[in-house]
Amino acid sequence: MSGASRTRTTKMQDTGADGIGGRHTTTIPSARKPQRSRPAEPSPQLRTDARRNLEQVLRAAREVFGELGYDAPMEEIARRAGVGVGTIYRRFTGKEALVQRIMIAETNRLTAEAVNALDEEPDAWSALARYLRRAVGSGAGRLFPALSGRVPVTEEMSTSRAELNDAVGMLVDRAKAGGLLRADVSDADISLMMSCLLPPSGLPHPQRLTIAGRYLEILLDGLHAGHSSPLPGKPFTQDELDTLFLS
């Protein structure tokens, strides 16, 4: 797929009284006419609280799924959001719907990261490296797996994924055109790297990010011959590895 042919699509949807009558009519003084009741409008404070709760749930879900993957329990999301599990289920029909919401938001965020890198970096290699560093550094790998039928793919999910593919494809095309990226690397390779750079979830979050950052720099050096980047942190030792997997 060439950069020139890549497009982006967005779709939106909207949704939309009844009457009574009879053969005989009786005049009722206006002061006594029955009034059709209306549902009470939620107070501004209630709307604010509901919006704040939703934001807290989405933030916590992104954090929990990013650390533990999509198998993480809803109870942990509720705990970090400071709400009851019932609050989550009042906003989402189930965990599946919440996963879909996070997947769409994360895909759109990564698309924006790719587009911004293309617009703001001085060259194609810097744009590609910046995109990967920010994607990996944000823990996107656990939020961006091939779900393999675990949740139904909605039209919005398909559209957002296509937009991301286009944006990453442009990063790859420009880096190749400038002779900065190996010719045998595809945009799919770049996207799959995020899921490959997943340190064990049993480690503390800062250490996971450091390890992912080290391995990403190794990958970047392999993608761009002659480029040498200092690796963050210190190497993971065999003893630490044994402790992690054998204890």
Coordinates of C-alpha atoms in Angstrom, one line a residue:
M1 CA 0.0 0.0 0.0
S2 CA 1.5 3.3 -1.0
G3 CA 1.3 6.5 1.1
A4 CA -0.6 8.4 -1.6
S5 CA -3.4 5.9 -1.6
R6 CA -4.0 5.8 2.1
T7 CA -7.3 7.5 3.3
R8 CA -9.1 8.0 6.6
T9 CA -12.9 7.6 7.2
T10 CA -15.1 8.7 10.0
K11 CA -18.8 7.8 10.5
M12 CA -21.5 9.1 12.9
Q13 CA -25.1 8.1 13.6
D14 CA -28.2 9.9 15.1
T15 CA -31.5 8.5 16.6
G16 CA -35.2 10.2 16.8
A17 CA -45.1 11.8 20.1
D18 CA -47.7 10.2 20.5
G19 CA -51.3 11.5 20.6
I20 CA -54.7 10.7 22.0
G21 CA -58.2 11.3 20.7
G22 CA -61.9 10.3 20.9
R23 CA -65.4 10.8 19.4
H24 CA -66.6 13.2 22.2
T25 CA -64.9 16.2 23.6
T26 CA -65.5 17.7 27.0
T27 CA -64.2 21.2 27.8
I28 CA -62.1 21.3 31.0
P29 CA -61.2 24.6 32.5
S30 CA -57.6 25.3 31.6
A31 CA -56.5 25.4 35.3
R32 CA -57.7 21.8 35.7
K33 CA -56.5 20.3 32.5
P34 CA -54.4 17.3 33.2
Q35 CA -50.8 17.9 32.3
R36 CA -48.7 15.2 30.6
S37 CA -45.8 14.5 33.0
R38 CA -42.2 14.7 31.7
P39 CA -39.2 12.8 33.0
A40 CA -37.2 14.9 35.4
E41 CA -34.1 16.3 33.8
P42 CA -31.0 15.2 35.6
S43 CA -29.4 18.0 37.6
P44 CA -26.2 19.6 36.3
Q45 CA -24.4 18.1 39.3
L46 CA -25.7 14.6 38.5
R47 CA -24.6 14.9 34.9
T48 CA -21.2 16.2 36.1
D49 CA -20.8 13.2 38.5
A50 CA -21.8 10.7 35.8
R51 CA -19.3 12.2 33.4
R52 CA -16.6 12.2 36.0
N53 CA -17.3 8.6 36.9
L54 CA -17.1 7.6 33.2
E55 CA -13.8 9.3 32.8
Q56 CA -12.4 7.6 35.9
V57 CA -13.6 4.2 34.6
L58 CA -12.1 4.7 31.2
R59 CA -8.8 5.9 32.7
A60 CA -8.7 3.0 35.1
A61 CA -9.6 0.5 32.4
R62 CA -6.8 1.7 30.1
E63 CA -4.4 1.5 33.0
V64 CA -5.4 -2.0 34.1
F65 CA -5.7 -3.5 30.7
G66 CA -2.3 -1.9 29.8
E67 CA -0.7 -3.6 32.8
L68 CA -2.5 -6.9 32.9
G69 CA -4.1 -7.4 29.5
Y70 CA -7.8 -7.8 28.6
D71 CA -8.2 -10.7 31.0
A72 CA -7.9 -8.4 34.0
P73 CA -11.0 -8.5 36.3
M74 CA -13.6 -5.8 36.3
E75 CA -13.3 -5.5 40.1
E76 CA -9.7 -4.2 39.7
I77 CA -10.9 -1.5 37.2
A78 CA -13.7 -0.5 39.7
R79 CA -11.2 -0.4 42.6
R80 CA -8.8 1.9 40.7
A81 CA -11.6 4.1 39.4
G82 CA -13.0 4.5 42.9
V83 CA -16.5 3.3 41.9
G84 CA -18.6 0.1 42.4
V85 CA -18.6 -2.6 39.8
G86 CA -22.3 -1.8 39.2
T87 CA -21.4 1.7 38.1
I88 CA -19.3 0.2 35.2
Y89 CA -22.2 -2.1 34.2
R90 CA -24.6 0.8 34.1
R91 CA -22.4 2.5 31.5
F92 CA -21.4 -0.7 29.6
T93 CA -23.4 -3.8 28.8
G94 CA -20.5 -5.9 29.9
K95 CA -16.7 -6.3 29.8
E96 CA -16.8 -6.9 26.1
A97 CA -18.3 -3.4 25.4
L98 CA -15.6 -1.8 27.7
V99 CA -12.9 -3.7 25.8
Q100 CA -14.3 -2.4 22.5
R101 CA -14.3 1.1 23.9
I102 CA -10.7 1.0 25.0
M103 CA -9.6 -0.7 21.8
I104 CA -11.1 2.2 19.7
A105 CA -9.7 4.9 22.0
E106 CA -6.2 3.3 21.9
T107 CA -6.3 2.8 18.2
N108 CA -7.3 6.4 17.6
R109 CA -4.5 7.6 20.1
L110 CA -1.9 5.7 18.2
T111 CA -3.1 7.1 14.9
A112 CA -2.7 10.6 16.3
E113 CA 0.8 9.7 17.5
A114 CA 1.8 8.5 14.0
V115 CA 0.3 11.5 12.2
N116 CA 1.9 14.0 14.7
A117 CA 5.2 12.3 14.3
L118 CA 5.0 12.6 10.5
D119 CA 4.1 16.3 10.8
E120 CA 6.6 17.3 13.5
E121 CA 9.8 15.3 13.1
P122 CA 12.6 16.6 10.8
D123 CA 12.9 13.3 8.9
A124 CA 11.2 10.0 8.3
W125 CA 13.4 7.9 10.5
S126 CA 12.9 10.2 13.5
A127 CA 9.2 10.1 12.9
L128 CA 9.1 6.3 12.9
A129 CA 11.4 6.0 15.9
R130 CA 9.3 8.5 17.9
Y131 CA 6.1 6.7 17.1
L132 CA 7.5 3.4 18.3
R133 CA 9.0 4.8 21.4
R134 CA 5.8 6.5 22.5
A135 CA 3.6 3.5 21.6
V136 CA 5.8 1.1 23.5
G137 CA 6.4 3.5 26.4
S138 CA 2.6 3.9 26.9
G139 CA 2.1 0.1 27.2
A140 CA 0.2 0.0 24.0
G141 CA 1.3 -3.6 23.3
R142 CA -1.1 -5.1 25.8
L143 CA -3.9 -3.0 24.4
F144 CA -3.3 -3.7 20.8
P145 CA -3.3 -7.5 20.4
A146 CA -5.0 -9.5 17.6
L147 CA -8.1 -10.3 19.6
S148 CA -8.7 -13.5 17.6
G149 CA -12.5 -13.4 18.0
R150 CA -12.4 -12.6 21.7
V151 CA -14.8 -9.7 21.1
P152 CA -16.9 -8.9 18.1
V153 CA -15.3 -6.3 15.7
T154 CA -17.6 -3.4 15.3
E155 CA -17.7 -1.1 12.2
E156 CA -16.1 1.7 14.3
M157 CA -13.3 -0.7 15.3
S158 CA -12.6 -1.6 11.7
T159 CA -12.6 2.0 10.6
S160 CA -10.2 3.1 13.4
R161 CA -7.9 0.2 12.7
A162 CA -7.8 1.0 8.9
E163 CA -6.9 4.6 9.8
L164 CA -4.0 3.4 12.0
N165 CA -2.8 1.0 9.3
D166 CA -2.7 4.0 6.9
A167 CA -0.8 6.2 9.3
V168 CA 1.8 3.5 10.1
G169 CA 2.0 2.7 6.4
M170 CA 2.9 6.3 5.7
L171 CA 5.6 6.2 8.3
V172 CA 7.1 3.1 6.8
D173 CA 6.8 4.3 3.2
R174 CA 8.6 7.6 3.9
A175 CA 11.3 5.9 5.8
K176 CA 11.9 3.4 3.0
A177 CA 11.8 6.1 0.3
G178 CA 14.5 8.0 2.2
G179 CA 16.7 4.9 2.3
L180 CA 16.4 4.8 6.1
L181 CA 14.5 1.6 6.7
R182 CA 15.2 -1.9 5.6
A183 CA 13.3 -2.7 2.4
D184 CA 12.2 -6.1 3.8
V185 CA 10.3 -4.6 6.7
S186 CA 6.5 -4.0 6.3
D187 CA 4.1 -1.8 8.2
A188 CA 2.6 -5.0 9.7
D189 CA 6.0 -5.8 11.1
I190 CA 6.1 -2.4 12.8
S191 CA 2.7 -2.8 14.4
L192 CA 3.5 -6.4 15.6
M193 CA 6.6 -5.1 17.4
M194 CA 4.5 -3.5 20.0
S195 CA 2.9 -6.8 21.0
C196 CA 6.3 -8.5 21.0
L197 CA 7.8 -6.0 23.4
L198 CA 5.8 -7.1 26.5
P199 CA 7.9 -7.8 29.6
P200 CA 6.2 -10.1 32.2
S201 CA 3.3 -8.5 33.9
G202 CA 4.6 -9.6 37.3
L203 CA 7.3 -6.9 37.3
P204 CA 6.8 -3.4 38.7
H205 CA 5.4 -1.1 36.1
P206 CA 8.6 1.2 35.9
Q207 CA 10.8 -1.8 35.4
R208 CA 8.5 -3.2 32.6
L209 CA 8.8 0.1 30.8
T210 CA 12.6 0.2 31.1
I211 CA 12.9 -3.4 29.8
A212 CA 10.6 -2.6 26.9
G213 CA 12.6 0.5 26.1
R214 CA 15.9 -1.5 26.0
Y215 CA 14.5 -4.0 23.6
L216 CA 13.0 -1.4 21.4
E217 CA 16.3 0.3 21.0
I218 CA 17.9 -3.0 20.0
L219 CA 15.1 -3.5 17.4
L220 CA 15.5 0.1 16.1
D221 CA 19.2 -0.5 15.6
G222 CA 18.4 -3.6 13.7
L223 CA 15.9 -1.8 11.6
H224 CA 18.3 1.1 10.8
A225 CA 21.9 -0.2 10.1
G226 CA 24.6 2.0 11.4
H227 CA 22.4 3.7 14.0
S228 CA 23.5 3.2 17.6
S229 CA 21.3 4.3 20.5
P230 CA 22.2 4.2 24.3
L231 CA 20.1 1.6 26.0
P232 CA 18.1 2.8 29.1
G233 CA 18.5 1.0 32.4
K234 CA 20.7 -2.0 33.1
P235 CA 20.6 -5.5 31.5
F236 CA 18.1 -8.0 33.0
T237 CA 20.2 -10.6 34.8
Q238 CA 19.8 -14.4 34.7
D239 CA 19.1 -14.5 38.5
E240 CA 16.3 -12.0 38.0
L241 CA 14.9 -14.1 35.2
D242 CA 15.1 -17.3 37.3
T243 CA 13.4 -15.5 40.2
L244 CA 10.6 -14.3 37.9
F245 CA 9.9 -17.6 36.3
L246 CA 10.9 -20.2 38.8
S247 CA 9.9 -18.8 42.2

